[in-house]
mmCIF file of C-alpha atoms in Angstrom:
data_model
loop_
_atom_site.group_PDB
_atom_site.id
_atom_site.type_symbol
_atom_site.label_atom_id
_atom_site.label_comp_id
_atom_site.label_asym_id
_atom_site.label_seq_id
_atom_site.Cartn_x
_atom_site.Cartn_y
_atom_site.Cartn_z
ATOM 1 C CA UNK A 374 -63.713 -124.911 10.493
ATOM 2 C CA UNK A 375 -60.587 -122.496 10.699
ATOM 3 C CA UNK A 376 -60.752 -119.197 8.584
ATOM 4 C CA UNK A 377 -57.118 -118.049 8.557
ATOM 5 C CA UNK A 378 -57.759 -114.153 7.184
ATOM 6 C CA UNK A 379 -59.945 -113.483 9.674
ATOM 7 C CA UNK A 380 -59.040 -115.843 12.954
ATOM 8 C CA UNK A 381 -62.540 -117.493 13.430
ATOM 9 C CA UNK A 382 -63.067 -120.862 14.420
ATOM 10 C CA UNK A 383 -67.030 -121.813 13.377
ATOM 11 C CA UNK A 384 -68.883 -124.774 11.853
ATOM 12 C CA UNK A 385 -69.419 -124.256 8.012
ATOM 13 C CA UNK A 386 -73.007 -124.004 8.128
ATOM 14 C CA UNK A 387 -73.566 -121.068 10.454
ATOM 15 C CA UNK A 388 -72.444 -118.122 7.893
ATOM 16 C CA UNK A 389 -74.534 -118.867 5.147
ATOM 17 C CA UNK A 390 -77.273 -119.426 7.555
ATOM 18 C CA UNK A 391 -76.889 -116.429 9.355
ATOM 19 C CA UNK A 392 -76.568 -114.565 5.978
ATOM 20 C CA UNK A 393 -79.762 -116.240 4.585
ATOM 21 C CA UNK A 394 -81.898 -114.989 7.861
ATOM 22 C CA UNK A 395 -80.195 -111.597 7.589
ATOM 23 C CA UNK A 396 -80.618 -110.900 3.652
ATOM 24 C CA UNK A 397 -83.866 -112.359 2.915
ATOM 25 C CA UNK A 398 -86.169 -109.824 5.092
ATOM 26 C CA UNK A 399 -83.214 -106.608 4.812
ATOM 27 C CA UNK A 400 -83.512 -107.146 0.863
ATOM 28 C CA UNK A 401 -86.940 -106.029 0.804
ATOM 29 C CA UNK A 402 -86.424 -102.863 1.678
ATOM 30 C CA UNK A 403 -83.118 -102.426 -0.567
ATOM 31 C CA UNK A 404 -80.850 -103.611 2.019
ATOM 32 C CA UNK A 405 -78.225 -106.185 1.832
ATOM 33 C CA UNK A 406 -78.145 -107.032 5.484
ATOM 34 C CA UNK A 407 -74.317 -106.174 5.665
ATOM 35 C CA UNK A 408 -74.486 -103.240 8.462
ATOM 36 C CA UNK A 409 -75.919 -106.108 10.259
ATOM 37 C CA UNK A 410 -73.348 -108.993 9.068
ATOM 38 C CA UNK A 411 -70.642 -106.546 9.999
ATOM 39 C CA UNK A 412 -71.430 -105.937 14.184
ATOM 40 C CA UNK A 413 -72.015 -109.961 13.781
ATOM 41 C CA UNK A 414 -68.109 -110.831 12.301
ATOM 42 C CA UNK A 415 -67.037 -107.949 14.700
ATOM 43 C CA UNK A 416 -68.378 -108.796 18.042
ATOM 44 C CA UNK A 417 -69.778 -112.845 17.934
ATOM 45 C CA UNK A 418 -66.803 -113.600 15.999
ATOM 46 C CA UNK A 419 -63.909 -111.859 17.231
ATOM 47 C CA UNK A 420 -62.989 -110.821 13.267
ATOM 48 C CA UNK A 421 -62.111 -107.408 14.134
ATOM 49 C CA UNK A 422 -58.809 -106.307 11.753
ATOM 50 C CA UNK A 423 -59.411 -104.223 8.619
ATOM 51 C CA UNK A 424 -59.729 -107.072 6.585
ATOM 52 C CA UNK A 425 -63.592 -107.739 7.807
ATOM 53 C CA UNK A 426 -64.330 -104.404 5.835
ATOM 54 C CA UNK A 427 -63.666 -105.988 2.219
ATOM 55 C CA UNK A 428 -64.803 -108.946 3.599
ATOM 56 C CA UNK A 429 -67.958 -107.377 4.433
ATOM 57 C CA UNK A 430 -67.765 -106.035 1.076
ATOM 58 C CA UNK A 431 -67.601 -109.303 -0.866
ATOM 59 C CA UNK A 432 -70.928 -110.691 1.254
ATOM 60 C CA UNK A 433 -72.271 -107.877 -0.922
ATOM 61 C CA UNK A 434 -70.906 -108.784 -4.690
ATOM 62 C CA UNK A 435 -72.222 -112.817 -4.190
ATOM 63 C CA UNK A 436 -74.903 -111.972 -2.293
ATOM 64 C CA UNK A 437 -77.218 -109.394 -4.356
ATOM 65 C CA UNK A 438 -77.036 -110.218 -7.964
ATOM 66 C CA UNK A 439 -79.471 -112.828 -7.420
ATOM 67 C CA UNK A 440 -82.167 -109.906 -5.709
ATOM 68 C CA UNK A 441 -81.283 -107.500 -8.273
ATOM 69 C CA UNK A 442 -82.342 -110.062 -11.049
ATOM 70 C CA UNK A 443 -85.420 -110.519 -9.538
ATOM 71 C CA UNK A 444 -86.468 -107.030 -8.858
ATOM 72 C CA UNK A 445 -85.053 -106.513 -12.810
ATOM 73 C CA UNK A 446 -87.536 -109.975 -13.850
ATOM 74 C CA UNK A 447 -90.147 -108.055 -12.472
ATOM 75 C CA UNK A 448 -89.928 -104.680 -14.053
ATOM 76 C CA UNK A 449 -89.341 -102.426 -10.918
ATOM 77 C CA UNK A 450 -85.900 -101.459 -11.094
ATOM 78 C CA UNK A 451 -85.891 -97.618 -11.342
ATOM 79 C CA UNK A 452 -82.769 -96.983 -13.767
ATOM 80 C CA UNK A 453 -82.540 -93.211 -13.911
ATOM 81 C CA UNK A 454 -82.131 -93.349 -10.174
ATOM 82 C CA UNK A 455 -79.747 -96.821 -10.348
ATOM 83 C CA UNK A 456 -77.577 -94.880 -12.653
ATOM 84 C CA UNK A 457 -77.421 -91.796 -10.091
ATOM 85 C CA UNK A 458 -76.387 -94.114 -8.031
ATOM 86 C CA UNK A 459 -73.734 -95.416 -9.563
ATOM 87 C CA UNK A 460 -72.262 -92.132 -10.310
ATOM 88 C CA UNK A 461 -72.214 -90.699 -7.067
ATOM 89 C CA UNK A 462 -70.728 -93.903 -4.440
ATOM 90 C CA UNK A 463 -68.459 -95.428 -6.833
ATOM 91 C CA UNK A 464 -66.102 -92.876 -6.638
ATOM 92 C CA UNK A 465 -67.492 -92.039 -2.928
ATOM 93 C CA UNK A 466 -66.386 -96.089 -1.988
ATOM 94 C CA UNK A 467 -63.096 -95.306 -3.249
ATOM 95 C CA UNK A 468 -62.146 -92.392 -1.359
ATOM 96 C CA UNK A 469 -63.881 -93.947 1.760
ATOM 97 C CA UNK A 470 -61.931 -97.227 1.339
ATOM 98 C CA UNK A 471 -58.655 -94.824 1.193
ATOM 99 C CA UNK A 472 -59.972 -93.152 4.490
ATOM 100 C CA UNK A 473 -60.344 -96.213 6.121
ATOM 101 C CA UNK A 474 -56.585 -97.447 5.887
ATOM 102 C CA UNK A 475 -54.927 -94.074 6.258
ATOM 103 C CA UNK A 476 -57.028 -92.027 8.418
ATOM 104 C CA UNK A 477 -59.400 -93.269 10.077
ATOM 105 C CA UNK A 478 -57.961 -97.191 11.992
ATOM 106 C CA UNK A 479 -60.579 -96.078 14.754
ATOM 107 C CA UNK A 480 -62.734 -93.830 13.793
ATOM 108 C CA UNK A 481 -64.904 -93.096 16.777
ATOM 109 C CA UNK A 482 -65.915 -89.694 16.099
ATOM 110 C CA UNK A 483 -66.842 -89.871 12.719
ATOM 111 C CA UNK A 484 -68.879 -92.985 13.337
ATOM 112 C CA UNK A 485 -70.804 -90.761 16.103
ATOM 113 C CA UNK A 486 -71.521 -88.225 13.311
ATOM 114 C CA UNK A 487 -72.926 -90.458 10.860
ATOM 115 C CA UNK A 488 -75.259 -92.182 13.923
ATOM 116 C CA UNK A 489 -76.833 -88.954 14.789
ATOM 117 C CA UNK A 490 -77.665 -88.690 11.180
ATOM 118 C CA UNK A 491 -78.674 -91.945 10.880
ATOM 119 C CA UNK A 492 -80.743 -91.850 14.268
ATOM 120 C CA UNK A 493 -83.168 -88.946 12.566
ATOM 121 C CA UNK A 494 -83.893 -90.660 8.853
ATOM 122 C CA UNK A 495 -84.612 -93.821 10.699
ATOM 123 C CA UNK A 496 -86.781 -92.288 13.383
ATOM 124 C CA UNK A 497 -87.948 -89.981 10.966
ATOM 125 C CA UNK A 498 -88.899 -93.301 9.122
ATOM 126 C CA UNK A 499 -90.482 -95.118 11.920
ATOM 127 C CA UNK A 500 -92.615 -92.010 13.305
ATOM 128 C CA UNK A 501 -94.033 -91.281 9.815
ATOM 129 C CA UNK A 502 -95.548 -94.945 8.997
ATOM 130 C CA UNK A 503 -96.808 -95.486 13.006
ATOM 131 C CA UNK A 504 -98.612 -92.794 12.444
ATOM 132 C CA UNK A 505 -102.116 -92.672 11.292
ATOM 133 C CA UNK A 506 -102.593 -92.216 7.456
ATOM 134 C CA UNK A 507 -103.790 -88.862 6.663
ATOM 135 C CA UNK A 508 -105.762 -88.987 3.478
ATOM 136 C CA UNK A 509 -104.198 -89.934 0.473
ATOM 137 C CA UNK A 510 -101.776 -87.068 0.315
ATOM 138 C CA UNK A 511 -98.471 -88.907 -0.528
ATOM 139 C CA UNK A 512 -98.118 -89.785 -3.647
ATOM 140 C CA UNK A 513 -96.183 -92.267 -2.600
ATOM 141 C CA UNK A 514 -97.806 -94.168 -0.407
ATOM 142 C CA UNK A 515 -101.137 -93.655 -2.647
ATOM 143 C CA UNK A 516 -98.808 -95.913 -5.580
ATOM 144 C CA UNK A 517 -97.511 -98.523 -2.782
ATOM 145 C CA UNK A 518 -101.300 -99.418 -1.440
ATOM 146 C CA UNK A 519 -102.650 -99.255 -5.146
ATOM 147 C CA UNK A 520 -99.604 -101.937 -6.097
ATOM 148 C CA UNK A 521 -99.531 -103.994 -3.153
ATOM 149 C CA UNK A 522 -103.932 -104.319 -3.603
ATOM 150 C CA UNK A 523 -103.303 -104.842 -6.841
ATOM 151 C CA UNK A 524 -100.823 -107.814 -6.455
ATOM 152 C CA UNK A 525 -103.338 -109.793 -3.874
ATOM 153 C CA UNK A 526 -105.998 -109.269 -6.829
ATOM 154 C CA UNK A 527 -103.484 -110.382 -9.482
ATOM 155 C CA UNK A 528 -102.074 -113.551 -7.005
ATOM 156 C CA UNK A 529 -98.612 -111.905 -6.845
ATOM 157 C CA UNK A 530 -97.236 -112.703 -9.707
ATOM 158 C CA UNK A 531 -95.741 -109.960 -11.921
ATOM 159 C CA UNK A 532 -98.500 -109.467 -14.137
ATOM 160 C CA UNK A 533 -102.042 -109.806 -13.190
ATOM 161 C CA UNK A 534 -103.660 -113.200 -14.117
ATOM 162 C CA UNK A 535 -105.900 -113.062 -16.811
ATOM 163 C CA UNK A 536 -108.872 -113.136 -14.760
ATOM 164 C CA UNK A 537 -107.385 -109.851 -12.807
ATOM 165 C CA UNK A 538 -106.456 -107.930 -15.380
ATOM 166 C CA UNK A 539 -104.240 -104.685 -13.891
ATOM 167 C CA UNK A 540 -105.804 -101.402 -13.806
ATOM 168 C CA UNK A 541 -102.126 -99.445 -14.322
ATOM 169 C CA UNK A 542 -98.642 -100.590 -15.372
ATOM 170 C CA UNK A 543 -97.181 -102.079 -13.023
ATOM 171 C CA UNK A 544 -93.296 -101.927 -14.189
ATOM 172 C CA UNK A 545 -90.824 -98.768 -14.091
ATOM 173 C CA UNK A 546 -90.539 -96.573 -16.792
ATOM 174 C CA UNK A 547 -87.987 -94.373 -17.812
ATOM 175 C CA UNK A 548 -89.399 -90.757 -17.824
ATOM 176 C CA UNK A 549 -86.372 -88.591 -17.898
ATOM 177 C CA UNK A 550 -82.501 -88.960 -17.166
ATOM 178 C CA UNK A 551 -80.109 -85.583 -17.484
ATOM 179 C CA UNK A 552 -77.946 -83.642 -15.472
ATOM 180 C CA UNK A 553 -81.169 -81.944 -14.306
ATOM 181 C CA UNK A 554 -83.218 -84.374 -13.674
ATOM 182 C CA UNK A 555 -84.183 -87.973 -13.312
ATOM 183 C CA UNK A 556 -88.011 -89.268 -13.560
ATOM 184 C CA UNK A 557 -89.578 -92.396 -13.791
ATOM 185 C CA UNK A 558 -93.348 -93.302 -13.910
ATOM 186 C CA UNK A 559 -94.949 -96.379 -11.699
ATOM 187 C CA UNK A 560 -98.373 -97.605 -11.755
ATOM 188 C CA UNK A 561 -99.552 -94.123 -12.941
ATOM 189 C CA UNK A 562 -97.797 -91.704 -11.551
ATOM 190 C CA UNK A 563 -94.254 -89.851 -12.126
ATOM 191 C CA UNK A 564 -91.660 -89.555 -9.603
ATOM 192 C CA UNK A 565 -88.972 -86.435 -10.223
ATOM 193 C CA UNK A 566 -85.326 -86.155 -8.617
ATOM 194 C CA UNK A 567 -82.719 -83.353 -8.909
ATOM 195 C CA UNK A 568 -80.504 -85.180 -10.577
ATOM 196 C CA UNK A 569 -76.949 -82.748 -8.915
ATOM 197 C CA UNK A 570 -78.725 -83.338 -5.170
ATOM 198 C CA UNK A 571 -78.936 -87.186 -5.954
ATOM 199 C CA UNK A 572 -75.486 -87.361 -7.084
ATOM 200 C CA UNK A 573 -74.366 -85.506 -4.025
ATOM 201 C CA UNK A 574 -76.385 -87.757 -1.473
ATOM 202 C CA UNK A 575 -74.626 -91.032 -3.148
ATOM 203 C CA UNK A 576 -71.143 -89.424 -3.134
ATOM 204 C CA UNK A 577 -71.370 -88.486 0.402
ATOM 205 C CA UNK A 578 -72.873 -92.288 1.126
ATOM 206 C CA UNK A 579 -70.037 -93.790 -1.030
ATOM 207 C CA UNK A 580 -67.778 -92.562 1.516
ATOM 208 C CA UNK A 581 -69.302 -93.705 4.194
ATOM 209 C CA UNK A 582 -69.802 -96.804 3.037
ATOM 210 C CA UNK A 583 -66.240 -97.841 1.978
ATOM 211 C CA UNK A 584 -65.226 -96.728 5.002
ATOM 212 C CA UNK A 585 -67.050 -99.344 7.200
ATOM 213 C CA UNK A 586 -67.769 -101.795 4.425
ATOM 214 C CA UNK A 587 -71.812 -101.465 4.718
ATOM 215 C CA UNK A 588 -72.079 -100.909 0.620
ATOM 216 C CA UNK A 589 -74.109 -97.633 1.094
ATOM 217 C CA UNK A 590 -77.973 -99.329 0.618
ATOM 218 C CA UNK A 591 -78.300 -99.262 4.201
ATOM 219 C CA UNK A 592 -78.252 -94.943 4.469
ATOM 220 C CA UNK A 593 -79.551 -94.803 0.297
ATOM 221 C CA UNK A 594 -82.283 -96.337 1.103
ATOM 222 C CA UNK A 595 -84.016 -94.504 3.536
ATOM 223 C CA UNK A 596 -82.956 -91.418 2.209
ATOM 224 C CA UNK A 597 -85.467 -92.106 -1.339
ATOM 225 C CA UNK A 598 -88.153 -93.206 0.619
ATOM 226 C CA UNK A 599 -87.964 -90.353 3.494
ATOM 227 C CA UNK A 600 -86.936 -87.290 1.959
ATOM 228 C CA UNK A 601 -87.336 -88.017 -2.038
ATOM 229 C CA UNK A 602 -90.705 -89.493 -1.511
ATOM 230 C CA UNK A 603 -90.275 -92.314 -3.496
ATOM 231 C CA UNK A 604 -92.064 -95.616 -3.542
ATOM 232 C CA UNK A 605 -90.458 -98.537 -1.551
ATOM 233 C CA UNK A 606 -91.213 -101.121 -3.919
ATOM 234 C CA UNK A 607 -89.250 -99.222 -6.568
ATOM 235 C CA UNK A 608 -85.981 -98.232 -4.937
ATOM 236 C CA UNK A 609 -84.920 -101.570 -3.067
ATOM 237 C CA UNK A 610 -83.420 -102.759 -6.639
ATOM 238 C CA UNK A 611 -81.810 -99.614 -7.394
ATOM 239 C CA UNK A 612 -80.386 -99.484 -3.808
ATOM 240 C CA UNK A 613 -79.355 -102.964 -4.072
ATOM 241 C CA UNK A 614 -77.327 -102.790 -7.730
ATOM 242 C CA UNK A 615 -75.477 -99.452 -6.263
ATOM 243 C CA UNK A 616 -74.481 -101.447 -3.209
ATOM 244 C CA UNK A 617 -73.074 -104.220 -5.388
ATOM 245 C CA UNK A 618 -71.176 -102.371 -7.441
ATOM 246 C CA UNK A 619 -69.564 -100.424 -4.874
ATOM 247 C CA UNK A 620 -68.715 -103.121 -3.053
ATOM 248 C CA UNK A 621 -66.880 -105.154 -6.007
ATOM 249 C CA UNK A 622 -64.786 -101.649 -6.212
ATOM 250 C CA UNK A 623 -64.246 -102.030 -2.514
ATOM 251 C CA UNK A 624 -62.957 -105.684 -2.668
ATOM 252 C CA UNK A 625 -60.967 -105.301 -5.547
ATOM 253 C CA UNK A 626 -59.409 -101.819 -3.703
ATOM 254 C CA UNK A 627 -58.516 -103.954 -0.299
ATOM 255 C CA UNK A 628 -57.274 -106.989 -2.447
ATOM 256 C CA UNK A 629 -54.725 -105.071 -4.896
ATOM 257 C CA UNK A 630 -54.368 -101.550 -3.764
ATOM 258 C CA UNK A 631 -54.423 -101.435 -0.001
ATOM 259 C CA UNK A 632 -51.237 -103.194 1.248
ATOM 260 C CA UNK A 633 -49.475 -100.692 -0.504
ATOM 261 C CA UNK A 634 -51.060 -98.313 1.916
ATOM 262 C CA UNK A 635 -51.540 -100.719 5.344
ATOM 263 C CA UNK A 636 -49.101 -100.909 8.139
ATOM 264 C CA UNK A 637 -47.044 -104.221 7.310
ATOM 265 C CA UNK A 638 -48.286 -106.659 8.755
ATOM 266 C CA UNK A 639 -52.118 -105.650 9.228
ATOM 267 C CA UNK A 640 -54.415 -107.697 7.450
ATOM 268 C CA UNK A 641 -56.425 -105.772 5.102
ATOM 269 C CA UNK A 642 -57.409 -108.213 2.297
ATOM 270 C CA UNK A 643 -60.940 -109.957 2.429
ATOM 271 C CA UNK A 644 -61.072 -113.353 3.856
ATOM 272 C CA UNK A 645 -61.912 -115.395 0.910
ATOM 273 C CA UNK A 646 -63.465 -118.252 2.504
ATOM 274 C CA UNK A 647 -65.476 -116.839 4.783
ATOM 275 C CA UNK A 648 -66.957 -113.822 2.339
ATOM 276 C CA UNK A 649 -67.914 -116.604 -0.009
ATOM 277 C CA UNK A 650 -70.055 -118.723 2.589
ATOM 278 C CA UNK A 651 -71.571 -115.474 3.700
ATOM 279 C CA UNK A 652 -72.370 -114.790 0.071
ATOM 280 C CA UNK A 653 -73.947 -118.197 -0.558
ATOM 281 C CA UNK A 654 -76.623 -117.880 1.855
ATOM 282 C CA UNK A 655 -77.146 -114.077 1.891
ATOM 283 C CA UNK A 656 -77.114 -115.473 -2.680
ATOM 284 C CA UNK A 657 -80.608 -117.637 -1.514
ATOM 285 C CA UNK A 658 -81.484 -114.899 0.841
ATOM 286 C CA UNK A 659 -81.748 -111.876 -1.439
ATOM 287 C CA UNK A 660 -83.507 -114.167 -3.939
ATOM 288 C CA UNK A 661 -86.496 -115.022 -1.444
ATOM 289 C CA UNK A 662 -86.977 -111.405 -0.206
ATOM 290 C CA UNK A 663 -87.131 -110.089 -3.376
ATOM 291 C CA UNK A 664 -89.775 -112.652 -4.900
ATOM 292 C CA UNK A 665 -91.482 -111.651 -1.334
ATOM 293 C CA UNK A 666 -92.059 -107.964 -1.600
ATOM 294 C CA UNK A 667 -94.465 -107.751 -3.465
ATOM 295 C CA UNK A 668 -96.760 -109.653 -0.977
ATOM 296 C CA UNK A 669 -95.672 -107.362 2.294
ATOM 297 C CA UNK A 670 -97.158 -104.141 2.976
ATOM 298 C CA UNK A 671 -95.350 -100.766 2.123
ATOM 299 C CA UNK A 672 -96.380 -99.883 5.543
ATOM 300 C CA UNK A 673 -94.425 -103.181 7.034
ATOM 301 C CA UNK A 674 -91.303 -102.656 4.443
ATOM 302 C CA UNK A 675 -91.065 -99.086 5.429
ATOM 303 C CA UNK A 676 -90.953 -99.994 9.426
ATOM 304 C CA UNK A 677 -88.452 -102.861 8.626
ATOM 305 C CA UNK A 678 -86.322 -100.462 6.575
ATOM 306 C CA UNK A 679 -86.586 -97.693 9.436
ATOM 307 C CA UNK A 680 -86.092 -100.479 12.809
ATOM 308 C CA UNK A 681 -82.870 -101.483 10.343
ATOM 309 C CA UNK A 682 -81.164 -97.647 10.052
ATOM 310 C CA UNK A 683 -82.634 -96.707 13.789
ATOM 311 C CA UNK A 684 -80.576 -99.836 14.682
ATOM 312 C CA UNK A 685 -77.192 -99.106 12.618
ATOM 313 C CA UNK A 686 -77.670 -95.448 14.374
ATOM 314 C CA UNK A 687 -77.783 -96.793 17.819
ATOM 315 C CA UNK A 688 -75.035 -99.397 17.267
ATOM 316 C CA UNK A 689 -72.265 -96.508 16.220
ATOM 317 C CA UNK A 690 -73.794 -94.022 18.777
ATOM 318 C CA UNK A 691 -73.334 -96.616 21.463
ATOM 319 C CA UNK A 692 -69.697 -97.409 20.136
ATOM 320 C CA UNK A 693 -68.600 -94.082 20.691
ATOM 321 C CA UNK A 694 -69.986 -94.006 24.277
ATOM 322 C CA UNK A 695 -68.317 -97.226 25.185
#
């Protein structure tokens, strides 16, 4: 099958499949898979113009909705930080989208920058859960071994059954949502955020993420569970949702505003097609993980989530080396 955006010649079948494998185990940690679907159009593709960014992008808007309703189904989506979120990389995916078609056509050192960062939160990540457990300390990871006992008691489902019945609530509550503060409260404890450092963390990773079309869940993400201390199984929605919405404001920005700005010529709008069979699968994909989490270990979520960013990190280190 010939995709004429993007240049590829590949049997119909292999980008939803490809998306499915990718999305259903990435989505349980609050990724979308797409900083891996990107190096995958880029380099075992040959899809390499601009246009793979919204492309990219539009993997993301068909691909998560069907997560996010899950994670939403089950009562963990943590809204005070969703609408942080929100906030901060909408208007971050904007200017990074701008960045990407007037500044930065190869932008080698920036991407080195944002490895190095990403090389410490996912080592950071990885070190911390191969580790021994010290005590019961975190908070955190005191709420994520309660929940995930507490779900092989119950069978999994989203309640207990009624010959389980749960010993805390196991859905999200809304504590608190200001310009101070966010909180929310999860299987008995309360989890606080400075609501101006959030915002300033999702800016910065709206940037980045319309810039390379990666939605921002990838680098959100880690940062919640690694320096905000916050429990895995109640950020991957929130991480998800932000990612989505960013990334319809990224496809909609490379479909109707960014020829004005491109060299003539240069292809910069998504390729339909192709971003729709990616979607399909990574659709099935995101559904799957979701309804899976609950039955994996923090512990394993938390490595998956960490081998992911270490990965990213390596991949743009390596591409400013080469």
């Amino acid at each position: 099958m010939h995709f004429p955006v993007s240049g590829v010649d590949i049997a119909w079948w292999v980008p939803p499949a490809v998306a499915f494998g990718i999305s259903c185990f990435t989505s349980m940690g609050g990724i979308s898979g797409a900083f891996i679907l990107l190096p995958f159009q880029m380099s075992v593709l040959g899809f390499v113009s601009p246009a793979v960014t919204p492309t990219n992008h539009l993997f993301n808007v068909v691909a998560i909705p069907s997560g996010v309703y899950r994670y939403v189904r089950e009562g963990r989506m943590a809204w005070p930080v969703t609408w942080v979120i929100i906030a901060g990389t909408l208007p971050g995916v904007f200017l990074g989208s701008l960045l990407r078609i007037c500044l930065l056509p190869d932008p080698r050192h920036f991407k080195l920058f944002v490895g190095c960062v990403l090389l410490y939160i996912g080592g950071r990540l990885l070190g911390e859960n191969l580790r021994p457990a010290r005590g019961r300390q975190d908070r955190a990871r005191s709420v994520e071994d309660d929940f995930h006992r507490e779900q092989g008691r119950a069978g999994g489902g989203g309640a207990a059954s009624p010959r389980v019945p749960p010993r805390r609530e196991a859905r999200v509550k809304t504590v608190r949502l200001d310009l101070r503060e966010v909180a929310y409260s999860f299987f008995g404890q309360t989890f606080r955020i400075s609501t101006p450092g959030l915002f300033s963390l999702t800016l910065i990773v709206g940037i980045i993420g319309g810039t390379y079309g990666i939605g921002g869940g990838a680098i959100i993400a880690p940062f919640l569970v690694t320096l905000y201390r916050l429990p895995v199984y109640t950020i991957a929605g929130a991480a998800l949702l932000g990612t989505c919405l960013t990334s319809l404001l990224g496809v909609l920005f490379f479909a109707l505003a960014a020829p004005a700005f491109a060299e003539p010529g240069l292809a910069v709008s998504p390729d339909w097609c192709l971003g729709l069979l990616f979607g399909g699968g990574g659709f099935m994909g995101m559904y799957v993980g979701a309804r899976l989490q609950r039955f994996v270990p923090a512990r394993a979520l938390k490595l998956l989530l960490g081998a992911g960013i270490t990965g990213l990190a390596v991949r743009y280190v390596l591409e400013f080396l080469g």
